[in-house]
């Protein structure tokens, strides 16, 4: 391939302009250029207007030259500056027999929230079979710092998602063409944000240049970074008990509060998105309807394991999710960490859940049981009425009433042994034990999210 170099911005700008003119007559070339701009987040907005050479940033020039080197050869270097420009396109990827309906996506899936699940949903919509790679603890620690949830918890939670067909454990942080081919996947899917590996490179750059990466819309207003920020603020009291100078503790708290307030974002839930998450399924008259309720804050494997076992007790599982005000009244402190809509969509993403009651009452009433034709009321042995589970809840009210009293009187109450004892307090304890490291990670990723917000362009949600 001919080596291509540009003497300056003006020469590159002239070449770019001529290439775009040629693309108007060549649909394949036009598609390649459009894909490059659509997947490249460092492109200045003014570049798309192609009005002035000064609009070309140094980052764009570097990325564009790489694009040219990897996709084109020129019959003569001089023809860069002459008309007509004769581009001889080379294949943008090797011939492959991979299935275009098999989509690969990967991620850490740490402290899973509705943004993760919406990404998985969109990726599945791009094909028929979704293969999800989950990074190991060591791979995440090397590329972005330690995860909160361990790899076995994250593998299991990924498998519980109704849109996931296959899970690849210990997936590499930066996927390659050979990796896609080994899983018989033609395309990888990724959000419109930039994922950076330990070398500072775009993890998806190889696949983007090969035309084997499909981009979907990143869910706005929710991220693991935000959740970690809230947890850092919740751990202030516990942090005072460890052997670190109070000045450092106060500095961390002040910085988290300042950063969180400056970059405060809310999950913007639309009716369409809720509809896409819904199963749109009605119970049959003969179905045994099972009901379980809860907060489902910091959604984890303990939640989904109880749901799985609850579904086995009947035909149709309804899950009640308490609203934010109710959760805060009974649990106090800064609970819930995740908003009602975020928690609802996490529950709806689980393959064993058929329907969700949004804003379910804390106490299960006769009206609720009759209105939904509930035959069995289920709760895990680690549940909201357990005094042991309430002891650590700062500011929670002391309630003697049994939320399941009516169900017990009717004789439809059942308890499921909570095999996985993980709960919200365990997750908070992990943050406490490694608070300084999580704070450093919080600072880095908050700045990355701010940069993404400042430069993002519209991407249609799938």
mmCIF file of C-alpha atoms in Angstrom, residues 78-366:
data_model
loop_
_atom_site.group_PDB
_atom_site.id
_atom_site.type_symbol
_atom_site.label_atom_id
_atom_site.label_comp_id
_atom_site.label_asym_id
_atom_site.label_seq_id
_atom_site.Cartn_x
_atom_site.Cartn_y
_atom_site.Cartn_z
ATOM 1 C CA UNK A 78 0.677 13.077 -6.370
ATOM 2 C CA UNK A 79 -2.940 12.331 -7.167
ATOM 3 C CA UNK A 80 -3.872 13.347 -3.642
ATOM 4 C CA UNK A 81 -3.630 16.927 -4.883
ATOM 5 C CA UNK A 82 -4.932 16.441 -8.421
ATOM 6 C CA UNK A 83 -8.309 15.916 -10.037
ATOM 7 C CA UNK A 84 -9.731 13.421 -10.373
ATOM 8 C CA UNK A 85 -8.613 11.590 -7.234
ATOM 9 C CA UNK A 86 -8.352 7.898 -8.051
ATOM 10 C CA UNK A 87 -8.934 5.797 -4.975
ATOM 11 C CA UNK A 88 -8.571 2.065 -5.198
ATOM 12 C CA UNK A 89 -10.506 0.638 -2.321
ATOM 13 C CA UNK A 90 -9.106 -2.409 -0.564
ATOM 14 C CA UNK A 91 -11.280 -4.836 1.449
ATOM 15 C CA UNK A 92 -12.198 -3.374 4.828
ATOM 16 C CA UNK A 93 -12.223 -6.825 6.406
ATOM 17 C CA UNK A 94 -11.200 -10.327 5.512
ATOM 18 C CA UNK A 95 -13.759 -12.661 4.004
ATOM 19 C CA UNK A 96 -15.605 -14.465 6.756
ATOM 20 C CA UNK A 97 -18.404 -16.954 7.044
ATOM 21 C CA UNK A 98 -19.521 -15.502 10.386
ATOM 22 C CA UNK A 99 -23.265 -15.249 10.913
ATOM 23 C CA UNK A 100 -24.566 -11.641 10.581
ATOM 24 C CA UNK A 101 -27.435 -12.528 12.928
ATOM 25 C CA UNK A 102 -25.051 -13.445 15.752
ATOM 26 C CA UNK A 103 -24.079 -10.295 17.667
ATOM 27 C CA UNK A 104 -21.253 -10.060 20.189
ATOM 28 C CA UNK A 105 -21.045 -7.494 22.956
ATOM 29 C CA UNK A 106 -18.871 -7.346 26.031
ATOM 30 C CA UNK A 107 -18.566 -5.439 29.266
ATOM 31 C CA UNK A 108 -17.707 -5.413 32.946
ATOM 32 C CA UNK A 109 -21.377 -5.422 34.029
ATOM 33 C CA UNK A 110 -20.351 -4.221 37.479
ATOM 34 C CA UNK A 111 -23.150 -2.955 39.757
ATOM 35 C CA UNK A 112 -25.624 -3.691 36.972
ATOM 36 C CA UNK A 113 -28.295 -1.080 36.294
ATOM 37 C CA UNK A 114 -30.882 -0.316 33.628
ATOM 38 C CA UNK A 115 -28.229 1.246 31.387
ATOM 39 C CA UNK A 116 -26.473 -2.120 31.155
ATOM 40 C CA UNK A 117 -29.720 -3.923 30.468
ATOM 41 C CA UNK A 118 -30.818 -1.380 27.859
ATOM 42 C CA UNK A 119 -27.464 -1.818 26.116
ATOM 43 C CA UNK A 120 -27.982 -5.586 26.087
ATOM 44 C CA UNK A 121 -31.543 -5.146 24.780
ATOM 45 C CA UNK A 122 -30.379 -2.912 21.923
ATOM 46 C CA UNK A 123 -27.545 -5.280 21.031
ATOM 47 C CA UNK A 124 -29.985 -8.195 20.848
ATOM 48 C CA UNK A 125 -32.278 -6.141 18.578
ATOM 49 C CA UNK A 126 -29.417 -5.844 16.051
ATOM 50 C CA UNK A 127 -29.516 -9.596 15.369
ATOM 51 C CA UNK A 128 -31.137 -12.840 16.447
ATOM 52 C CA UNK A 129 -28.580 -14.360 18.826
ATOM 53 C CA UNK A 130 -26.664 -12.336 21.410
ATOM 54 C CA UNK A 131 -23.309 -13.530 22.719
ATOM 55 C CA UNK A 132 -22.185 -11.567 25.787
ATOM 56 C CA UNK A 133 -18.569 -11.505 26.909
ATOM 57 C CA UNK A 134 -17.957 -10.657 30.569
ATOM 58 C CA UNK A 135 -14.496 -9.524 31.683
ATOM 59 C CA UNK A 136 -12.737 -11.220 34.591
ATOM 60 C CA UNK A 137 -11.772 -9.404 37.778
ATOM 61 C CA UNK A 138 -8.114 -9.346 36.692
ATOM 62 C CA UNK A 139 -8.941 -7.967 33.228
ATOM 63 C CA UNK A 140 -11.064 -5.164 34.712
ATOM 64 C CA UNK A 141 -8.486 -4.303 37.378
ATOM 65 C CA UNK A 142 -5.780 -4.019 34.714
ATOM 66 C CA UNK A 143 -7.825 -1.755 32.436
ATOM 67 C CA UNK A 144 -9.970 0.400 34.736
ATOM 68 C CA UNK A 145 -9.478 -0.517 38.386
ATOM 69 C CA UNK A 146 -11.062 -3.109 40.693
ATOM 70 C CA UNK A 147 -14.738 -4.054 40.231
ATOM 71 C CA UNK A 148 -17.187 -4.030 43.142
ATOM 72 C CA UNK A 149 -18.869 -7.314 42.214
ATOM 73 C CA UNK A 150 -16.715 -10.397 41.683
ATOM 74 C CA UNK A 151 -16.587 -12.211 38.361
ATOM 75 C CA UNK A 152 -18.791 -15.148 39.390
ATOM 76 C CA UNK A 153 -21.527 -12.743 40.509
ATOM 77 C CA UNK A 154 -21.243 -10.805 37.250
ATOM 78 C CA UNK A 155 -21.259 -13.957 35.087
ATOM 79 C CA UNK A 156 -24.407 -15.209 36.832
ATOM 80 C CA UNK A 157 -26.207 -11.874 36.546
ATOM 81 C CA UNK A 158 -25.449 -11.683 32.814
ATOM 82 C CA UNK A 159 -26.897 -15.181 32.352
ATOM 83 C CA UNK A 160 -30.097 -14.138 34.132
ATOM 84 C CA UNK A 161 -30.887 -11.468 31.522
ATOM 85 C CA UNK A 162 -33.699 -12.435 29.144
ATOM 86 C CA UNK A 163 -31.940 -11.002 26.069
ATOM 87 C CA UNK A 164 -28.709 -12.962 26.565
ATOM 88 C CA UNK A 165 -28.332 -16.226 24.653
ATOM 89 C CA UNK A 166 -24.714 -17.123 25.442
ATOM 90 C CA UNK A 167 -22.187 -15.881 28.008
ATOM 91 C CA UNK A 168 -18.424 -15.919 27.420
ATOM 92 C CA UNK A 169 -16.491 -15.828 30.696
ATOM 93 C CA UNK A 170 -13.121 -14.077 30.983
ATOM 94 C CA UNK A 171 -13.662 -12.146 27.748
ATOM 95 C CA UNK A 172 -10.745 -9.936 26.606
ATOM 96 C CA UNK A 173 -11.115 -6.202 27.168
ATOM 97 C CA UNK A 174 -10.361 -5.360 23.526
ATOM 98 C CA UNK A 175 -12.139 -7.725 21.097
ATOM 99 C CA UNK A 176 -10.503 -8.720 17.818
ATOM 100 C CA UNK A 177 -11.689 -9.969 14.438
ATOM 101 C CA UNK A 178 -10.427 -13.473 15.240
ATOM 102 C CA UNK A 179 -12.428 -13.400 18.480
ATOM 103 C CA UNK A 180 -15.631 -12.549 16.583
ATOM 104 C CA UNK A 181 -14.914 -15.292 14.057
ATOM 105 C CA UNK A 182 -14.311 -17.837 16.826
ATOM 106 C CA UNK A 183 -17.834 -17.181 18.141
ATOM 107 C CA UNK A 184 -19.292 -17.100 14.603
ATOM 108 C CA UNK A 185 -20.362 -13.466 15.110
ATOM 109 C CA UNK A 186 -20.209 -11.088 12.163
ATOM 110 C CA UNK A 187 -20.632 -7.969 14.300
ATOM 111 C CA UNK A 188 -19.873 -6.611 17.743
ATOM 112 C CA UNK A 189 -22.196 -4.024 19.271
ATOM 113 C CA UNK A 190 -21.180 -1.108 21.482
ATOM 114 C CA UNK A 191 -22.644 2.096 22.874
ATOM 115 C CA UNK A 192 -21.799 5.459 21.328
ATOM 116 C CA UNK A 193 -19.410 6.224 24.200
ATOM 117 C CA UNK A 194 -15.685 5.535 23.935
ATOM 118 C CA UNK A 195 -14.289 2.563 25.864
ATOM 119 C CA UNK A 196 -10.587 2.960 26.665
ATOM 120 C CA UNK A 197 -8.204 0.089 27.430
ATOM 121 C CA UNK A 198 -5.047 0.107 29.563
ATOM 122 C CA UNK A 199 -3.003 1.525 26.659
ATOM 123 C CA UNK A 200 -5.346 4.472 26.200
ATOM 124 C CA UNK A 201 -6.756 3.088 22.937
ATOM 125 C CA UNK A 202 -10.349 2.662 21.823
ATOM 126 C CA UNK A 203 -11.206 -0.968 22.634
ATOM 127 C CA UNK A 204 -13.369 -1.277 19.540
ATOM 128 C CA UNK A 205 -11.017 0.457 17.072
ATOM 129 C CA UNK A 206 -9.995 -2.711 15.217
ATOM 130 C CA UNK A 207 -13.587 -3.794 14.707
ATOM 131 C CA UNK A 208 -14.701 -0.293 13.720
ATOM 132 C CA UNK A 209 -12.022 -0.067 11.032
ATOM 133 C CA UNK A 210 -13.015 -3.509 9.779
ATOM 134 C CA UNK A 211 -16.659 -2.516 9.467
ATOM 135 C CA UNK A 212 -17.658 -5.115 12.054
ATOM 136 C CA UNK A 213 -18.903 -2.887 14.869
ATOM 137 C CA UNK A 214 -22.471 -1.643 15.215
ATOM 138 C CA UNK A 215 -23.128 1.387 17.414
ATOM 139 C CA UNK A 216 -26.211 1.870 19.583
ATOM 140 C CA UNK A 217 -27.366 4.662 21.905
ATOM 141 C CA UNK A 218 -25.858 4.821 25.379
ATOM 142 C CA UNK A 219 -28.565 5.167 28.029
ATOM 143 C CA UNK A 220 -28.486 8.676 29.446
ATOM 144 C CA UNK A 221 -28.628 9.585 33.123
ATOM 145 C CA UNK A 222 -27.384 6.349 34.678
ATOM 146 C CA UNK A 223 -23.934 4.797 35.091
ATOM 147 C CA UNK A 224 -21.906 2.658 37.467
ATOM 148 C CA UNK A 225 -19.832 5.774 38.225
ATOM 149 C CA UNK A 226 -22.926 7.563 39.552
ATOM 150 C CA UNK A 227 -23.847 4.606 41.744
ATOM 151 C CA UNK A 228 -20.316 4.393 43.159
ATOM 152 C CA UNK A 229 -20.474 8.132 43.926
ATOM 153 C CA UNK A 230 -23.679 7.655 45.936
ATOM 154 C CA UNK A 231 -22.179 4.698 47.778
ATOM 155 C CA UNK A 232 -19.044 6.681 48.623
ATOM 156 C CA UNK A 233 -21.215 9.341 50.249
ATOM 157 C CA UNK A 234 -23.186 6.696 52.150
ATOM 158 C CA UNK A 235 -20.008 5.218 53.649
ATOM 159 C CA UNK A 236 -18.863 8.389 55.437
ATOM 160 C CA UNK A 237 -19.800 7.159 58.921
ATOM 161 C CA UNK A 238 -18.259 3.730 58.428
ATOM 162 C CA UNK A 239 -15.141 5.332 56.938
ATOM 163 C CA UNK A 240 -14.527 7.299 60.128
ATOM 164 C CA UNK A 241 -13.900 4.030 61.966
ATOM 165 C CA UNK A 242 -10.926 2.972 59.860
ATOM 166 C CA UNK A 243 -7.354 4.022 60.522
ATOM 167 C CA UNK A 244 -7.044 6.835 57.976
ATOM 168 C CA UNK A 245 -6.627 10.496 58.997
ATOM 169 C CA UNK A 246 -9.935 12.326 59.217
ATOM 170 C CA UNK A 247 -8.617 15.095 56.960
ATOM 171 C CA UNK A 248 -8.286 12.605 54.076
ATOM 172 C CA UNK A 249 -11.768 11.300 54.754
ATOM 173 C CA UNK A 250 -13.276 14.779 54.755
ATOM 174 C CA UNK A 251 -11.421 15.665 51.563
ATOM 175 C CA UNK A 252 -12.825 12.617 49.772
ATOM 176 C CA UNK A 253 -16.367 13.342 50.953
ATOM 177 C CA UNK A 254 -16.184 16.973 49.891
ATOM 178 C CA UNK A 255 -14.788 16.050 46.467
ATOM 179 C CA UNK A 256 -17.457 13.388 45.852
ATOM 180 C CA UNK A 257 -20.243 15.761 46.898
ATOM 181 C CA UNK A 258 -18.834 18.540 44.704
ATOM 182 C CA UNK A 259 -18.339 16.294 41.674
ATOM 183 C CA UNK A 260 -21.720 14.600 42.065
ATOM 184 C CA UNK A 261 -23.570 17.916 42.280
ATOM 185 C CA UNK A 262 -21.724 19.369 39.269
ATOM 186 C CA UNK A 263 -22.479 16.380 37.063
ATOM 187 C CA UNK A 264 -25.878 15.387 38.447
ATOM 188 C CA UNK A 265 -27.937 13.484 35.880
ATOM 189 C CA UNK A 266 -31.241 11.675 36.070
ATOM 190 C CA UNK A 267 -32.427 8.588 34.254
ATOM 191 C CA UNK A 268 -34.917 9.783 31.640
ATOM 192 C CA UNK A 269 -37.363 6.928 31.247
ATOM 193 C CA UNK A 270 -39.663 6.942 28.235
ATOM 194 C CA UNK A 271 -42.869 4.978 27.716
ATOM 195 C CA UNK A 272 -41.301 3.351 24.647
ATOM 196 C CA UNK A 273 -38.348 2.073 26.646
ATOM 197 C CA UNK A 274 -40.582 0.630 29.360
ATOM 198 C CA UNK A 275 -42.658 -1.018 26.629
ATOM 199 C CA UNK A 276 -39.513 -2.539 25.087
ATOM 200 C CA UNK A 277 -38.569 -3.996 28.488
ATOM 201 C CA UNK A 278 -42.057 -5.385 29.125
ATOM 202 C CA UNK A 279 -42.902 -8.991 28.272
ATOM 203 C CA UNK A 280 -46.387 -7.950 27.094
ATOM 204 C CA UNK A 281 -47.623 -11.235 28.501
ATOM 205 C CA UNK A 282 -50.930 -11.996 30.196
ATOM 206 C CA UNK A 283 -51.460 -14.923 32.578
ATOM 207 C CA UNK A 284 -53.790 -17.700 31.481
ATOM 208 C CA UNK A 285 -56.877 -18.393 33.646
ATOM 209 C CA UNK A 286 -55.351 -21.696 34.724
ATOM 210 C CA UNK A 287 -51.932 -20.244 35.659
ATOM 211 C CA UNK A 288 -50.687 -20.360 39.226
ATOM 212 C CA UNK A 289 -49.676 -16.750 39.841
ATOM 213 C CA UNK A 290 -46.759 -16.201 42.211
ATOM 214 C CA UNK A 291 -46.054 -12.822 43.809
ATOM 215 C CA UNK A 292 -42.914 -11.519 45.461
ATOM 216 C CA UNK A 293 -41.983 -7.955 46.351
ATOM 217 C CA UNK A 294 -38.992 -5.929 47.406
ATOM 218 C CA UNK A 295 -36.779 -2.907 46.923
ATOM 219 C CA UNK A 296 -34.326 -4.565 44.497
ATOM 220 C CA UNK A 297 -31.778 -1.823 45.118
ATOM 221 C CA UNK A 298 -28.224 -2.374 43.828
ATOM 222 C CA UNK A 299 -29.605 -5.236 41.749
ATOM 223 C CA UNK A 300 -27.580 -8.398 42.378
ATOM 224 C CA UNK A 301 -27.483 -12.167 42.052
ATOM 225 C CA UNK A 302 -29.278 -12.662 45.386
ATOM 226 C CA UNK A 303 -32.330 -10.959 43.897
ATOM 227 C CA UNK A 304 -32.410 -12.977 40.680
ATOM 228 C CA UNK A 305 -31.758 -16.301 42.388
ATOM 229 C CA UNK A 306 -34.825 -15.755 44.585
ATOM 230 C CA UNK A 307 -36.844 -14.797 41.485
ATOM 231 C CA UNK A 308 -35.750 -17.967 39.706
ATOM 232 C CA UNK A 309 -36.856 -20.168 42.581
ATOM 233 C CA UNK A 310 -40.109 -18.227 42.971
ATOM 234 C CA UNK A 311 -40.966 -18.803 39.296
ATOM 235 C CA UNK A 312 -40.457 -22.547 39.798
ATOM 236 C CA UNK A 313 -43.329 -22.517 42.307
ATOM 237 C CA UNK A 314 -45.905 -21.482 39.704
ATOM 238 C CA UNK A 315 -46.559 -20.472 36.108
ATOM 239 C CA UNK A 316 -46.565 -16.658 36.149
ATOM 240 C CA UNK A 317 -44.340 -14.485 38.355
ATOM 241 C CA UNK A 318 -45.394 -10.965 39.329
ATOM 242 C CA UNK A 319 -42.803 -8.847 41.144
ATOM 243 C CA UNK A 320 -43.777 -5.784 43.162
ATOM 244 C CA UNK A 321 -41.211 -2.961 43.341
ATOM 245 C CA UNK A 322 -41.639 -0.367 46.112
ATOM 246 C CA UNK A 323 -41.455 3.334 45.223
ATOM 247 C CA UNK A 324 -38.631 5.592 46.409
ATOM 248 C CA UNK A 325 -40.662 7.299 49.153
ATOM 249 C CA UNK A 326 -41.793 3.997 50.651
ATOM 250 C CA UNK A 327 -38.272 2.554 50.586
ATOM 251 C CA UNK A 328 -36.811 5.634 52.254
ATOM 252 C CA UNK A 329 -39.526 5.640 54.939
ATOM 253 C CA UNK A 330 -38.840 2.072 55.987
ATOM 254 C CA UNK A 331 -35.092 1.865 55.334
ATOM 255 C CA UNK A 332 -34.024 5.438 56.089
ATOM 256 C CA UNK A 333 -30.556 6.873 55.381
ATOM 257 C CA UNK A 334 -30.002 7.555 51.665
ATOM 258 C CA UNK A 335 -31.967 4.565 50.438
ATOM 259 C CA UNK A 336 -32.796 3.731 47.759
ATOM 260 C CA UNK A 337 -29.547 4.174 45.851
ATOM 261 C CA UNK A 338 -31.248 3.502 42.516
ATOM 262 C CA UNK A 339 -34.438 5.233 41.379
ATOM 263 C CA UNK A 340 -37.775 3.447 41.039
ATOM 264 C CA UNK A 341 -37.628 3.360 37.232
ATOM 265 C CA UNK A 342 -34.069 2.038 37.276
ATOM 266 C CA UNK A 343 -35.014 -0.725 39.718
ATOM 267 C CA UNK A 344 -38.159 -1.616 37.751
ATOM 268 C CA UNK A 345 -36.242 -2.023 34.495
ATOM 269 C CA UNK A 346 -33.622 -4.195 36.187
ATOM 270 C CA UNK A 347 -36.378 -6.511 37.414
ATOM 271 C CA UNK A 348 -38.092 -6.537 33.995
ATOM 272 C CA UNK A 349 -34.807 -7.620 32.398
ATOM 273 C CA UNK A 350 -34.761 -10.870 34.341
ATOM 274 C CA UNK A 351 -35.832 -13.936 32.351
ATOM 275 C CA UNK A 352 -38.011 -15.352 35.133
ATOM 276 C CA UNK A 353 -40.171 -12.254 35.658
ATOM 277 C CA UNK A 354 -43.472 -12.030 33.752
ATOM 278 C CA UNK A 355 -44.924 -8.787 35.142
ATOM 279 C CA UNK A 356 -43.973 -5.951 37.490
ATOM 280 C CA UNK A 357 -46.152 -3.830 39.755
ATOM 281 C CA UNK A 358 -44.576 -0.377 39.853
ATOM 282 C CA UNK A 359 -44.893 1.267 43.270
ATOM 283 C CA UNK A 360 -46.181 -1.840 45.043
ATOM 284 C CA UNK A 361 -47.441 -1.374 48.631
ATOM 285 C CA UNK A 362 -45.139 -2.356 51.482
ATOM 286 C CA UNK A 363 -47.888 -4.395 53.127
ATOM 287 C CA UNK A 364 -49.512 -7.062 50.966
ATOM 288 C CA UNK A 365 -53.256 -6.488 51.185
ATOM 289 C CA UNK A 366 -56.316 -8.624 50.460
#
